[in-house]
Amino acid sequence: MSDSADYTFVCPECAESMLVNDSMRDALLQNGCVICSAALTTDAFSTA
């Protein structure tokens, strides 16, 4: 299953939380939080 969630994302600014896969993780790292636009680091992700 390629759509399985690999990481739990928690924004350090707004506390938005969601399960994400590798491509979503890469997009969040590049573009920032989808809710508050905070810049993100790999610290915002943990393995699910």
mmCIF file of C-alpha atoms in Angstrom:
data_model
loop_
_atom_site.group_PDB
_atom_site.id
_atom_site.type_symbol
_atom_site.label_atom_id
_atom_site.label_comp_id
_atom_site.label_asym_id
_atom_site.label_seq_id
_atom_site.Cartn_x
_atom_site.Cartn_y
_atom_site.Cartn_z
ATOM 1 C CA MET A 1 0.000 0.000 0.000
ATOM 2 C CA SER A 2 1.703 3.115 -1.216
ATOM 3 C CA ASP A 3 -0.746 5.439 0.561
ATOM 4 C CA SER A 4 0.101 4.215 4.051
ATOM 5 C CA ALA A 5 1.114 6.864 6.562
ATOM 6 C CA ASP A 6 4.753 6.664 7.527
ATOM 7 C CA TYR A 7 5.062 9.686 9.818
ATOM 8 C CA THR A 8 3.084 11.626 12.374
ATOM 9 C CA PHE A 9 3.410 15.347 11.753
ATOM 10 C CA VAL A 10 2.847 17.904 14.533
ATOM 11 C CA CYS A 11 3.409 21.565 13.744
ATOM 12 C CA PRO A 12 5.510 23.253 16.436
ATOM 13 C CA GLU A 13 3.639 26.558 15.911
ATOM 14 C CA CYS A 14 -0.075 25.723 15.623
ATOM 15 C CA ALA A 15 -0.074 22.088 16.860
ATOM 16 C CA GLU A 16 -1.805 20.810 13.687
ATOM 17 C CA SER A 17 -1.374 17.041 13.635
ATOM 18 C CA MET A 18 -1.752 14.538 10.794
ATOM 19 C CA LEU A 19 -0.427 11.286 9.425
ATOM 20 C CA VAL A 20 1.699 11.751 6.301
ATOM 21 C CA ASN A 21 3.629 9.633 3.827
ATOM 22 C CA ASP A 22 7.095 10.323 2.396
ATOM 23 C CA SER A 23 5.937 12.633 -0.400
ATOM 24 C CA MET A 24 3.687 14.639 1.930
ATOM 25 C CA ARG A 25 6.560 14.932 4.418
ATOM 26 C CA ASP A 26 8.843 16.270 1.684
ATOM 27 C CA ALA A 27 6.192 18.803 0.590
ATOM 28 C CA LEU A 28 5.655 20.007 4.163
ATOM 29 C CA LEU A 29 9.401 20.403 4.694
ATOM 30 C CA GLN A 30 9.672 22.414 1.486
ATOM 31 C CA ASN A 31 6.506 24.529 1.797
ATOM 32 C CA GLY A 32 5.794 24.752 5.526
ATOM 33 C CA CYS A 33 2.682 23.976 7.544
ATOM 34 C CA VAL A 34 -0.533 23.949 5.495
ATOM 35 C CA ILE A 35 -2.410 25.669 8.346
ATOM 36 C CA CYS A 36 -0.067 28.399 9.604
ATOM 37 C CA SER A 37 2.782 28.339 7.021
ATOM 38 C CA ALA A 38 5.432 27.871 9.719
ATOM 39 C CA ALA A 39 8.794 26.678 8.456
ATOM 40 C CA LEU A 40 9.348 23.050 9.436
ATOM 41 C CA THR A 41 12.282 20.814 10.213
ATOM 42 C CA THR A 42 12.495 17.055 10.483
ATOM 43 C CA ASP A 43 11.864 17.483 14.239
ATOM 44 C CA ALA A 44 8.164 18.019 13.413
ATOM 45 C CA PHE A 45 7.876 14.396 12.240
ATOM 46 C CA SER A 46 7.988 11.122 14.114
ATOM 47 C CA THR A 47 7.579 7.615 12.776
ATOM 48 C CA ALA A 48 4.028 6.402 13.040
#
